[in-house]
Amino acid sequence: MATVKEGLYYSESHEYVRVEGDFGFIGITDYAQHQLGNVVYVDLPEADDEVEAGEEFGAVESVKAASDLNSPVSGTVVEVNEALEDQPELLNQDPWENWIIKVELSDKSELDNLMDAEAYEAFCAK
């Protein structure tokens, strides 16, 4: 069974946001990495790229499928997790610690459109 962490925000496309101050760390959920299987490649954006809530910012490829990454929030990419370039399997090992991008949030009210842990668990159970 996939784990869901309290205190994070979740999108219907199975990305999460961990908010620290004005920044959001965006990654894929444990549910998503289980669905994908072994991740073999992560297509990352560049630092300073703008991301929009609901818009694609990259992709994850596994042995089963390729899946677009959609940003749950809008903002400016301030950092990408470069470890994923050489070790994409880190997303399978611990998706919670191995975020994909760090963004400076442009509109924190967008977080209100996302699910909390309880709502996300119910969503995944459907």
MMTF fields as JSON, N, C-alpha, C and O atoms, coordinates in Angstrom:
{
  "mmtfVersion": "1.0.0",
  "mmtfProducer": "UNKNOWN",
  "numBonds": 503,
  "numAtoms": 504,
  "numGroups": 126,
  "numChains": 1,
  "numModels": 1,
  "chainsPerModel": [1],
  "groupsPerChain": [126],
  "chainIdList": ["A"],
  "bondAtomList": [4, 2, 8, 6, 12, 10, 16, 14, 20, 18, 24, 22, 28, 26, 32, 30, 36, 34, 40, 38, 44, 42, 48, 46, 52, 50, 56, 54, 60, 58, 64, 62, 68, 66, 72, 70, 76, 74, 80, 78, 84, 82, 88, 86, 92, 90, 96, 94, 100, 98, 104, 102, 108, 106, 112, 110, 116, 114, 120, 118, 124, 122, 128, 126, 132, 130, 136, 134, 140, 138, 144, 142, 148, 146, 152, 150, 156, 154, 160, 158, 164, 162, 168, 166, 172, 170, 176, 174, 180, 178, 184, 182, 188, 186, 192, 190, 196, 194, 200, 198, 204, 202, 208, 206, 212, 210, 216, 214, 220, 218, 224, 222, 228, 226, 232, 230, 236, 234, 240, 238, 244, 242, 248, 246, 252, 250, 256, 254, 260, 258, 264, 262, 268, 266, 272, 270, 276, 274, 280, 278, 284, 282, 288, 286, 292, 290, 296, 294, 300, 298, 304, 302, 308, 306, 312, 310, 316, 314, 320, 318, 324, 322, 328, 326, 332, 330, 336, 334, 340, 338, 344, 342, 348, 346, 352, 350, 356, 354, 360, 358, 364, 362, 368, 366, 372, 370, 376, 374, 380, 378, 384, 382, 388, 386, 392, 390, 396, 394, 400, 398, 404, 402, 408, 406, 412, 410, 416, 414, 420, 418, 424, 422, 428, 426, 432, 430, 436, 434, 440, 438, 444, 442, 448, 446, 452, 450, 456, 454, 460, 458, 464, 462, 468, 466, 472, 470, 476, 474, 480, 478, 484, 482, 488, 486, 492, 490, 496, 494, 500, 498],
  "bondOrderList": [1, 1, 1, 1, 1, 1, 1, 1, 1, 1, 1, 1, 1, 1, 1, 1, 1, 1, 1, 1, 1, 1, 1, 1, 1, 1, 1, 1, 1, 1, 1, 1, 1, 1, 1, 1, 1, 1, 1, 1, 1, 1, 1, 1, 1, 1, 1, 1, 1, 1, 1, 1, 1, 1, 1, 1, 1, 1, 1, 1, 1, 1, 1, 1, 1, 1, 1, 1, 1, 1, 1, 1, 1, 1, 1, 1, 1, 1, 1, 1, 1, 1, 1, 1, 1, 1, 1, 1, 1, 1, 1, 1, 1, 1, 1, 1, 1, 1, 1, 1, 1, 1, 1, 1, 1, 1, 1, 1, 1, 1, 1, 1, 1, 1, 1, 1, 1, 1, 1, 1, 1, 1, 1, 1, 1],
  "groupList": [{"groupName": "MET", "atomNameList": ["N", "CA", "C", "O"], "elementList": ["N", "C", "C", "O"], "formalChargeList": [0, 0, 0, 0], "bondAtomList": [1, 0, 2, 1, 3, 2], "bondOrderList": [1, 1, 2], "singleLetterCode": "M", "chemCompType": "L-PEPTIDE LINKING"}, {"groupName": "ALA", "atomNameList": ["N", "CA", "C", "O"], "elementList": ["N", "C", "C", "O"], "formalChargeList": [0, 0, 0, 0], "bondAtomList": [1, 0, 2, 1, 3, 2], "bondOrderList": [1, 1, 2], "singleLetterCode": "A", "chemCompType": "L-PEPTIDE LINKING"}, {"groupName": "THR", "atomNameList": ["N", "CA", "C", "O"], "elementList": ["N", "C", "C", "O"], "formalChargeList": [0, 0, 0, 0], "bondAtomList": [1, 0, 2, 1, 3, 2], "bondOrderList": [1, 1, 2], "singleLetterCode": "T", "chemCompType": "L-PEPTIDE LINKING"}, {"groupName": "VAL", "atomNameList": ["N", "CA", "C", "O"], "elementList": ["N", "C", "C", "O"], "formalChargeList": [0, 0, 0, 0], "bondAtomList": [1, 0, 2, 1, 3, 2], "bondOrderList": [1, 1, 2], "singleLetterCode": "V", "chemCompType": "L-PEPTIDE LINKING"}, {"groupName": "LYS", "atomNameList": ["N", "CA", "C", "O"], "elementList": ["N", "C", "C", "O"], "formalChargeList": [0, 0, 0, 0], "bondAtomList": [1, 0, 2, 1, 3, 2], "bondOrderList": [1, 1, 2], "singleLetterCode": "K", "chemCompType": "L-PEPTIDE LINKING"}, {"groupName": "GLU", "atomNameList": ["N", "CA", "C", "O"], "elementList": ["N", "C", "C", "O"], "formalChargeList": [0, 0, 0, 0], "bondAtomList": [1, 0, 2, 1, 3, 2], "bondOrderList": [1, 1, 2], "singleLetterCode": "E", "chemCompType": "L-PEPTIDE LINKING"}, {"groupName": "GLY", "atomNameList": ["N", "CA", "C", "O"], "elementList": ["N", "C", "C", "O"], "formalChargeList": [0, 0, 0, 0], "bondAtomList": [1, 0, 2, 1, 3, 2], "bondOrderList": [1, 1, 2], "singleLetterCode": "G", "chemCompType": "PEPTIDE LINKING"}, {"groupName": "LEU", "atomNameList": ["N", "CA", "C", "O"], "elementList": ["N", "C", "C", "O"], "formalChargeList": [0, 0, 0, 0], "bondAtomList": [1, 0, 2, 1, 3, 2], "bondOrderList": [1, 1, 2], "singleLetterCode": "L", "chemCompType": "L-PEPTIDE LINKING"}, {"groupName": "TYR", "atomNameList": ["N", "CA", "C", "O"], "elementList": ["N", "C", "C", "O"], "formalChargeList": [0, 0, 0, 0], "bondAtomList": [1, 0, 2, 1, 3, 2], "bondOrderList": [1, 1, 2], "singleLetterCode": "Y", "chemCompType": "L-PEPTIDE LINKING"}, {"groupName": "SER", "atomNameList": ["N", "CA", "C", "O"], "elementList": ["N", "C", "C", "O"], "formalChargeList": [0, 0, 0, 0], "bondAtomList": [1, 0, 2, 1, 3, 2], "bondOrderList": [1, 1, 2], "singleLetterCode": "S", "chemCompType": "L-PEPTIDE LINKING"}, {"groupName": "HIS", "atomNameList": ["N", "CA", "C", "O"], "elementList": ["N", "C", "C", "O"], "formalChargeList": [0, 0, 0, 0], "bondAtomList": [1, 0, 2, 1, 3, 2], "bondOrderList": [1, 1, 2], "singleLetterCode": "H", "chemCompType": "L-PEPTIDE LINKING"}, {"groupName": "ARG", "atomNameList": ["N", "CA", "C", "O"], "elementList": ["N", "C", "C", "O"], "formalChargeList": [0, 0, 0, 0], "bondAtomList": [1, 0, 2, 1, 3, 2], "bondOrderList": [1, 1, 2], "singleLetterCode": "R", "chemCompType": "L-PEPTIDE LINKING"}, {"groupName": "ASP", "atomNameList": ["N", "CA", "C", "O"], "elementList": ["N", "C", "C", "O"], "formalChargeList": [0, 0, 0, 0], "bondAtomList": [1, 0, 2, 1, 3, 2], "bondOrderList": [1, 1, 2], "singleLetterCode": "D", "chemCompType": "L-PEPTIDE LINKING"}, {"groupName": "PHE", "atomNameList": ["N", "CA", "C", "O"], "elementList": ["N", "C", "C", "O"], "formalChargeList": [0, 0, 0, 0], "bondAtomList": [1, 0, 2, 1, 3, 2], "bondOrderList": [1, 1, 2], "singleLetterCode": "F", "chemCompType": "L-PEPTIDE LINKING"}, {"groupName": "ILE", "atomNameList": ["N", "CA", "C", "O"], "elementList": ["N", "C", "C", "O"], "formalChargeList": [0, 0, 0, 0], "bondAtomList": [1, 0, 2, 1, 3, 2], "bondOrderList": [1, 1, 2], "singleLetterCode": "I", "chemCompType": "L-PEPTIDE LINKING"}, {"groupName": "GLN", "atomNameList": ["N", "CA", "C", "O"], "elementList": ["N", "C", "C", "O"], "formalChargeList": [0, 0, 0, 0], "bondAtomList": [1, 0, 2, 1, 3, 2], "bondOrderList": [1, 1, 2], "singleLetterCode": "Q", "chemCompType": "L-PEPTIDE LINKING"}, {"groupName": "ASN", "atomNameList": ["N", "CA", "C", "O"], "elementList": ["N", "C", "C", "O"], "formalChargeList": [0, 0, 0, 0], "bondAtomList": [1, 0, 2, 1, 3, 2], "bondOrderList": [1, 1, 2], "singleLetterCode": "N", "chemCompType": "L-PEPTIDE LINKING"}, {"groupName": "PRO", "atomNameList": ["N", "CA", "C", "O"], "elementList": ["N", "C", "C", "O"], "formalChargeList": [0, 0, 0, 0], "bondAtomList": [1, 0, 2, 1, 3, 2], "bondOrderList": [1, 1, 2], "singleLetterCode": "P", "chemCompType": "L-PEPTIDE LINKING"}, {"groupName": "TRP", "atomNameList": ["N", "CA", "C", "O"], "elementList": ["N", "C", "C", "O"], "formalChargeList": [0, 0, 0, 0], "bondAtomList": [1, 0, 2, 1, 3, 2], "bondOrderList": [1, 1, 2], "singleLetterCode": "W", "chemCompType": "L-PEPTIDE LINKING"}, {"groupName": "CYS", "atomNameList": ["N", "CA", "C", "O"], "elementList": ["N", "C", "C", "O"], "formalChargeList": [0, 0, 0, 0], "bondAtomList": [1, 0, 2, 1, 3, 2], "bondOrderList": [1, 1, 2], "singleLetterCode": "C", "chemCompType": "L-PEPTIDE LINKING"}],
  "groupTypeList": [0, 1, 2, 3, 4, 5, 6, 7, 8, 8, 9, 5, 9, 10, 5, 8, 3, 11, 3, 5, 6, 12, 13, 6, 13, 14, 6, 14, 2, 12, 8, 1, 15, 10, 15, 7, 6, 16, 3, 3, 8, 3, 12, 7, 17, 5, 1, 12, 12, 5, 3, 5, 1, 6, 5, 5, 13, 6, 1, 3, 5, 9, 3, 4, 1, 1, 9, 12, 7, 16, 9, 17, 3, 9, 6, 2, 3, 3, 5, 3, 16, 5, 1, 7, 5, 12, 15, 17, 5, 7, 7, 16, 15, 12, 17, 18, 5, 16, 18, 14, 14, 4, 3, 5, 7, 9, 12, 4, 9, 5, 7, 12, 16, 7, 0, 12, 1, 5, 1, 8, 5, 1, 13, 19, 1, 4],
  "groupIdList": [1, 2, 3, 4, 5, 6, 7, 8, 9, 10, 11, 12, 13, 14, 15, 16, 17, 18, 19, 20, 21, 22, 23, 24, 25, 26, 27, 28, 29, 30, 31, 32, 33, 34, 35, 36, 37, 38, 39, 40, 41, 42, 43, 44, 45, 46, 47, 48, 49, 50, 51, 52, 53, 54, 55, 56, 57, 58, 59, 60, 61, 62, 63, 64, 65, 66, 67, 68, 69, 70, 71, 72, 73, 74, 75, 76, 77, 78, 79, 80, 81, 82, 83, 84, 85, 86, 87, 88, 89, 90, 91, 92, 93, 94, 95, 96, 97, 98, 99, 100, 101, 102, 103, 104, 105, 106, 107, 108, 109, 110, 111, 112, 113, 114, 115, 116, 117, 118, 119, 120, 121, 122, 123, 124, 125, 126],
  "secStructList": [7, 7, 7, 7, 7, 6, 6, 7, 3, 3, 7, 6, 6, 1, 3, 3, 3, 3, 3, 3, 6, 6, 3, 3, 3, 3, 3, 3, 7, 2, 2, 2, 2, 2, 2, 2, 7, 1, 3, 3, 3, 3, 3, 7, 7, 7, 6, 6, 7, 3, 3, 7, 6, 6, 1, 3, 3, 3, 3, 3, 3, 3, 1, 1, 7, 3, 3, 3, 3, 3, 7, 1, 1, 7, 3, 3, 3, 3, 3, 3, 7, 6, 2, 2, 2, 2, 7, 6, 6, 2, 2, 2, 2, 7, 6, 6, 6, 1, 7, 1, 3, 3, 3, 3, 3, 1, 7, 4, 4, 4, 4, 4, 4, 1, 5, 7, 2, 2, 2, 2, 2, 2, 2, 2, 2, 7],
  "xCoordList": [0.844, 0.0, 0.875, 1.84, 0.543, 1.304, 1.104, 0.025, 2.153, 2.051, 1.672, 1.997, 0.981, 0.61, 1.111, 0.907, 1.756, 2.307, 1.394, 0.851, 1.235, 0.487, 1.272, 2.5, 0.557, 1.213, 1.652, 2.246, 1.364, 1.697, 0.403, -0.693, 0.554, -0.58, -0.458, 0.639, -1.606, -1.614, -2.487, -3.528, -2.028, -2.816, -3.442, -3.015, -4.457, -5.104, -4.185, -4.431, -3.126, -2.177, -1.014, -0.001, -1.171, -0.257, 1.101, 2.116, 1.107, 2.272, 1.955, 0.793, 3.003, 2.819, 3.617, 4.545, 3.24, 3.994, 4.244, 3.313, 5.502, 5.873, 6.259, 7.226, 5.514, 5.73, 6.657, 6.45, 7.677, 8.586, 8.739, 9.461, 8.054, 8.096, 7.464, 6.312, 8.223, 7.726, 8.067, 7.876, 8.568, 9.021, 8.203, 7.714, 8.064, 7.387, 8.313, 8.919, 8.415, 9.186, 8.188, 7.299, 8.332, 7.368, 7.991, 9.12, 7.234, 7.689, 6.488, 5.358, 6.757, 5.659, 5.37, 6.257, 4.136, 3.726, 4.189, 4.583, 4.131, 4.445, 3.498, 3.914, 2.226, 1.243, 1.71, 1.663, 2.16, 2.599, 3.792, 3.817, 4.789, 5.973, 5.631, 6.235, 4.651, 4.205, 3.531, 3.746, 2.717, 2.021, 3.003, 2.828, 4.031, 5.008, 5.904, 6.247, 6.28, 7.285, 8.668, 8.822, 9.669, 11.057, 11.286, 11.191, 11.589, 11.846, 13.245, 14.218, 13.337, 14.626, 15.115, 16.276, 14.231, 14.632, 13.681, 12.471, 14.258, 13.442, 13.837, 15.006, 12.856, 13.067, 12.81, 11.678, 13.879, 13.8, 13.779, 14.385, 13.081, 13.154, 14.481, 15.314, 14.665, 15.861, 15.527, 14.374, 16.542, 16.359, 15.93, 16.352, 15.111, 14.529, 13.362, 12.747, 13.035, 11.827, 10.604, 10.604, 9.571, 8.298, 7.418, 7.355, 6.746, 5.765, 4.404, 4.291, 3.372, 1.988, 1.227, 1.425, 0.354, -0.472, -1.239, -1.893, -1.153, -1.86, -1.142, -1.606, 0.005, 0.746, 1.93, 2.471, 2.315, 3.425, 4.758, 4.985, 5.64, 6.986, 8.094, 9.271, 7.741, 8.746, 8.047, 6.836, 8.825, 8.262, 9.102, 10.275, 8.453, 9.118, 8.903, 7.787, 9.995, 9.869, 10.233, 11.202, 9.421, 9.694, 9.768, 9.584, 10.041, 10.069, 8.676, 8.553, 7.62, 6.244, 5.727, 5.065, 6.031, 5.364, 6.11, 6.985, 5.734, 6.192, 4.997, 3.862, 5.265, 4.182, 4.607, 5.704, 3.718, 4.01, 3.98, 3.228, 4.811, 4.788, 4.049, 4.407, 3.02, 2.246, 2.457, 2.38, 2.722, 2.961, 1.652, 0.682, 1.613, 0.403, 0.254, -0.827, 1.34, 1.348, 2.117, 2.861, 1.924, 2.662, 3.852, 3.825, 4.899, 6.059, 7.269, 7.168, 8.413, 9.688, 10.544, 10.719, 11.075, 11.966, 13.26, 13.957, 13.572, 14.816, 15.882, 17.069, 15.45, 16.405, 15.78, 14.577, 16.603, 16.155, 17.002, 18.158, 16.423, 17.134, 18.013, 17.586, 19.255, 20.157, 20.564, 21.001, 20.43, 20.747, 19.899, 20.319, 18.696, 17.797, 18.292, 17.881, 19.176, 19.707, 20.505, 20.406, 21.294, 22.118, 21.464, 21.801, 20.52, 19.883, 18.364, 17.804, 17.695, 16.24, 15.516, 14.401, 16.163, 15.54, 15.347, 14.651, 15.958, 15.734, 14.243, 13.769, 13.508, 12.068, 11.344, 10.334, 11.852, 11.255, 11.668, 10.877, 12.916, 13.427, 12.756, 12.387, 12.593, 11.941, 11.43, 12.136, 10.187, 9.656, 9.458, 9.411, 9.34, 9.115, 10.385, 10.326, 11.53, 12.795, 13.345, 14.029, 13.05, 13.622, 12.641, 12.058, 12.479, 11.65, 12.278, 13.445, 11.505, 11.981, 12.411, 13.507, 11.545, 11.907, 11.506, 10.581, 12.229, 11.907, 11.49, 12.222, 10.315, 9.817, 9.556, 9.179, 9.768, 9.324, 7.867, 7.543, 6.992, 5.551, 5.134, 5.502, 4.363, 3.89, 2.511, 2.123, 1.75, 0.394, 0.025, -0.454, 0.253, 0.0, -1.468, -1.777, -2.381, -3.804, -4.099, -5.118, -3.221, -3.416, -3.39, -3.959, -2.736, -2.675, -4.078, -4.314, -5.003, -6.379, -7.075, -8.073, -6.559, -7.155, -6.652, -7.133, -5.699, -5.091, -5.688, -6.361, -5.43, -5.966, -4.993, -3.778, -5.556, -4.714, -4.538, -5.077, -3.783, -3.469, -4.727, -4.821, -5.689, -6.914, -7.698, -8.166, -7.834, -8.57, -7.83, -8.456, -6.483, -5.704, -5.82, -5.94, -5.785, -5.955, -7.296, -7.376, -8.349, -9.68, -9.694, -10.304, -9.021, -8.939, -8.252, -8.719, -7.159, -6.418, -7.187, -6.992, -8.044, -8.803, -9.93, -10.471, -10.294, -11.401, -11.048, -11.861],
  "yCoordList": [-1.201, 0.0, 1.246, 1.336, 2.18, 3.425, 4.269, 4.288, 4.948, 5.823, 7.234, 7.676, 7.932, 9.327, 10.089, 9.652, 11.212, 11.989, 13.148, 13.832, 13.356, 14.501, 15.789, 15.77, 16.895, 18.193, 18.594, 19.656, 17.75, 18.075, 18.382, 18.099, 18.965, 19.244, 18.324, 18.084, 17.812, 16.812, 17.235, 17.87, 16.861, 17.128, 15.829, 14.739, 15.956, 14.777, 14.041, 12.877, 14.704, 14.042, 13.418, 13.034, 13.321, 12.583, 13.256, 12.583, 14.59, 15.323, 15.865, 16.067, 16.094, 16.708, 18.005, 18.228, 18.853, 20.065, 20.074, 19.959, 20.21, 20.435, 21.896, 22.331, 22.66, 24.101, 24.417, 23.96, 25.209, 25.729, 27.22, 27.629, 28.023, 29.472, 29.836, 29.491, 30.54, 30.953, 29.956, 30.238, 28.8, 27.814, 26.537, 26.151, 25.889, 24.603, 23.581, 23.836, 22.43, 21.316, 20.374, 19.846, 20.163, 19.385, 18.05, 17.988, 16.991, 15.66, 14.812, 15.297, 13.527, 12.604, 11.818, 11.599, 11.402, 10.679, 9.228, 8.715, 8.587, 7.175, 6.367, 5.414, 6.761, 6.106, 6.173, 5.177, 7.362, 7.55, 6.668, 6.034, 6.618, 5.811, 4.323, 3.567, 3.887, 2.492, 2.202, 1.141, 3.138, 2.963, 2.932, 2.167, 3.766, 3.849, 2.62, 2.173, 2.082, 1.029, 1.669, 2.817, 0.931, 1.4, 2.633, 2.565, 3.76, 5.009, 4.951, 4.651, 5.246, 5.168, 6.523, 6.656, 7.537, 8.855, 9.918, 9.707, 11.076, 12.214, 13.402, 13.789, 13.983, 15.178, 16.386, 16.637, 17.13, 18.233, 19.587, 19.744, 20.557, 21.917, 22.569, 21.939, 23.813, 24.571, 25.496, 25.889, 25.841, 26.877, 28.155, 28.401, 28.953, 30.195, 29.982, 30.956, 28.724, 28.474, 28.842, 28.7, 29.313, 29.586, 28.351, 27.74, 27.988, 26.9, 27.465, 28.385, 26.892, 27.316, 26.147, 25.001, 26.433, 25.386, 24.647, 25.268, 23.309, 22.484, 22.289, 21.541, 22.969, 22.863, 21.903, 21.712, 21.311, 20.366, 21.088, 22.17, 20.471, 21.045, 20.047, 20.403, 18.814, 17.786, 16.452, 16.393, 15.381, 14.043, 13.031, 13.25, 11.925, 10.792, 9.595, 9.333, 8.866, 7.666, 6.463, 6.476, 5.42, 4.172, 3.058, 3.281, 1.857, 0.721, 0.463, -0.149, 0.924, 0.705, 1.813, 1.538, 3.079, 4.193, 5.501, 5.599, 6.5, 7.866, 8.643, 8.435, 9.534, 10.29, 11.746, 12.042, 12.657, 14.072, 14.446, 13.874, 15.414, 16.005, 17.326, 18.178, 17.503, 18.739, 19.467, 18.867, 20.754, 21.515, 21.767, 22.224, 21.472, 21.753, 23.241, 23.691, 23.994, 25.422, 26.218, 25.658, 27.536, 28.429, 29.029, 29.219, 29.32, 29.956, 29.859, 29.493, 30.199, 30.174, 29.049, 28.925, 28.233, 27.141, 27.76, 28.468, 27.492, 28.009, 26.926, 27.223, 25.669, 24.57, 23.32, 23.095, 22.502, 21.187, 20.151, 20.406, 19.001, 17.934, 17.208, 16.246, 17.688, 17.167, 15.726, 15.045, 15.244, 13.839, 12.902, 11.787, 13.358, 12.514, 12.3, 11.346, 13.183, 13.01, 11.717, 11.001, 11.417, 10.208, 9.041, 7.882, 9.355, 8.311, 8.498, 8.785, 8.338, 8.523, 7.551, 7.821, 6.42, 5.416, 5.916, 5.275, 7.053, 7.645, 7.921, 7.874, 8.207, 8.439, 7.186, 7.283, 6.006, 4.757, 4.47, 3.955, 4.806, 4.485, 5.325, 4.794, 6.629, 7.492, 8.756, 9.763, 8.703, 9.862, 11.085, 12.214, 10.863, 11.985, 12.798, 14.025, 12.133, 12.843, 13.374, 14.397, 12.686, 13.024, 13.834, 13.347, 15.09, 16.023, 16.253, 15.927, 16.81, 16.996, 18.441, 18.691, 19.403, 20.82, 21.595, 21.222, 22.677, 23.627, 24.916, 25.439, 25.427, 26.653, 27.722, 27.433, 28.966, 30.09, 30.318, 30.627, 30.162, 30.228, 31.642, 32.605, 31.759, 33.092, 33.407, 34.574, 32.365, 32.594, 31.473, 30.416, 31.714, 30.669, 30.26, 29.172, 31.115, 30.753, 29.538, 28.874, 29.239, 28.056, 26.763, 25.751, 26.801, 25.615, 25.189, 24.013, 26.144, 25.837, 24.922, 24.285, 24.849, 24.005, 22.567, 21.713, 22.292, 20.966, 20.176, 20.732, 18.882, 17.996, 17.885, 17.987, 17.672, 17.315, 15.795, 15.115, 15.272, 13.839, 12.98, 11.988, 13.353, 12.565, 12.523, 11.463, 13.675, 13.738, 12.967, 12.308, 13.05, 12.339, 10.828, 10.087, 10.375, 8.932, 8.444, 7.387, 9.226, 8.866, 8.863, 7.99, 9.844, 9.944, 8.7, 8.141, 8.275, 7.119, 5.809, 4.85, 5.773, 4.559, 4.309, 3.204, 5.333, 5.189, 4.213, 3.975],
  "zCoordList": [0.0, 0.0, 0.0, 0.76, -0.834, -0.925, 0.34, 0.932, 0.725, 1.896, 1.47, 0.368, 2.363, 2.154, 3.378, 4.511, 3.153, 4.266, 4.635, 3.767, 5.939, 6.456, 6.198, 6.102, 6.089, 5.996, 4.6, 4.417, 3.609, 2.224, 1.481, 1.964, 0.304, -0.576, -1.788, -2.293, -2.249, -3.312, -4.489, -4.318, -5.703, -6.908, -7.402, -7.022, -8.25, -8.829, -9.793, -10.111, -10.263, -11.161, -10.38, -10.965, -9.05, -8.167, -7.958, -7.774, -7.988, -7.515, -6.125, -5.772, -5.346, -4.034, -3.955, -4.732, -3.004, -2.69, -1.186, -0.389, -0.814, 0.584, 0.693, 0.068, 1.481, 1.572, 2.744, 3.869, 2.447, 3.47, 3.202, 2.293, 4.0, 3.796, 2.467, 2.207, 1.615, 0.302, -0.796, -1.979, -0.405, -1.382, -1.309, -0.248, -2.458, -2.538, -3.173, -4.214, -2.54, -3.088, -3.739, -3.071, -5.039, -5.814, -6.201, -6.687, -5.975, -6.358, -6.735, -6.802, -6.982, -7.253, -5.983, -5.158, -5.839, -4.639, -4.689, -5.736, -3.532, -3.432, -4.327, -4.985, -4.341, -5.216, -6.676, -7.397, -7.101, -8.497, -8.827, -9.882, -7.933, -8.252, -8.281, -9.042, -7.446, -7.505, -8.842, -9.427, -9.328, -10.607, -11.776, -12.724, -11.701, -12.784, -12.864, -13.959, -11.734, -11.724, -11.719, -11.304, -12.178, -12.095, -12.964, -14.189, -12.319, -13.034, -13.635, -12.942, -14.945, -15.638, -16.149, -16.538, -16.15, -16.655, -16.124, -16.041, -15.764, -15.352, -16.217, -16.255, -16.913, -17.731, -16.83, -16.416, -16.535, -15.58, -16.297, -17.357, -15.714, -16.259, -15.851, -15.199, -16.234, -15.867, -14.707, -14.526, -13.922, -12.906, -13.625, -14.755, -12.99, -13.515, -14.465, -14.899, -14.807, -15.601, -14.768, -13.545, -15.445, -14.777, -14.909, -15.976, -13.834, -13.902, -13.532, -12.722, -14.147, -13.896, -13.306, -13.711, -12.349, -11.754, -12.849, -13.687, -12.834, -13.804, -15.123, -15.984, -15.289, -16.552, -16.415, -15.325, -17.532, -17.569, -17.349, -17.89, -16.544, -16.365, -16.65, -16.601, -16.944, -17.21, -17.393, -17.602, -17.311, -17.483, -16.711, -16.409, -16.41, -15.773, -16.686, -17.134, -16.958, -17.773, -16.92, -16.161, -17.071, -16.367, -17.398, -18.594, -16.913, -17.83, -18.406, -19.466, -17.716, -18.168, -19.081, -20.082, -18.734, -19.417, -19.18, -18.319, -19.969, -19.722, -19.187, -19.617, -18.252, -17.638, -17.497, -17.022, -17.919, -17.758, -16.287, -15.499, -15.932, -14.597, -14.701, -15.514, -13.884, -13.89, -12.574, -11.502, -12.662, -11.445, -10.714, -11.32, -9.413, -8.646, -8.309, -7.931, -8.447, -8.087, -9.135, -9.94, -9.108, -10.004, -9.268, -8.052, -10.04, -9.439, -10.349, -11.52, -9.778, -10.494, -9.941, -8.729, -10.838, -10.416, -9.891, -10.618, -8.637, -8.064, -7.963, -7.832, -8.025, -7.939, -8.529, -8.394, -9.186, -9.629, -8.896, -8.558, -8.659, -7.963, -8.977, -9.615, -9.113, -10.145, -9.897, -10.825, -8.668, -8.381, -9.23, -9.539, -9.61, -10.4, -11.824, -12.484, -12.308, -13.664, -13.767, -14.763, -12.738, -12.744, -12.017, -12.259, -11.118, -10.32, -10.281, -9.223, -11.432, -11.45, -10.512, -10.065, -10.222, -9.345, -7.909, -7.122, -7.563, -6.235, -6.009, -4.874, -7.085, -6.951, -6.473, -5.775, -6.843, -6.369, -4.932, -4.142, -4.596, -3.263, -2.182, -1.135, -2.417, -1.437, -2.121, -2.177, -2.649, -3.374, -2.474, -2.962, -1.159, -0.236, -0.031, 0.051, 0.053, 0.249, -1.069, -1.094, -2.151, -3.457, -4.29, -5.258, -3.879, -4.633, -6.008, -6.226, -6.921, -8.295, -8.528, -9.032, -8.159, -8.303, -7.05, -6.328, -6.82, -5.758, -6.453, -7.293, -6.103, -6.733, -5.688, -4.552, -6.102, -5.294, -5.659, -6.806, -4.67, -4.93, -5.3, -4.627, -6.374, -6.792, -6.246, -6.185, -5.84, -5.346, -4.378, -4.791, -3.084, -2.086, -2.008, -1.52, -2.481, -2.426, -3.316, -3.126, -4.285, -5.134, -4.312, -4.723, -3.165, -2.307, -1.869, -1.591, -1.808, -1.413, -2.415, -2.078, -3.645, -4.686, -4.624, -5.37, -3.752, -3.666, -2.503, -1.635, -2.504, -1.465, -0.298, -0.47, 0.901, 2.04, 2.016, 1.143, 2.976, 2.986, 3.018, 2.295, 3.851, 3.991, 2.677, 2.26, 2.035, 0.764, -0.33, -1.16, -0.329, -1.339, -1.153, -2.129, 0.095, 0.355, -0.189, -0.814, 0.057, -0.437, -1.969, -2.587, -2.576, -4.033, -4.616, -5.608, -4.005, -4.51, -4.309, -5.056, -3.318, -3.011, -3.999, -4.056, -4.786, -5.75, -6.865, -7.758]
}
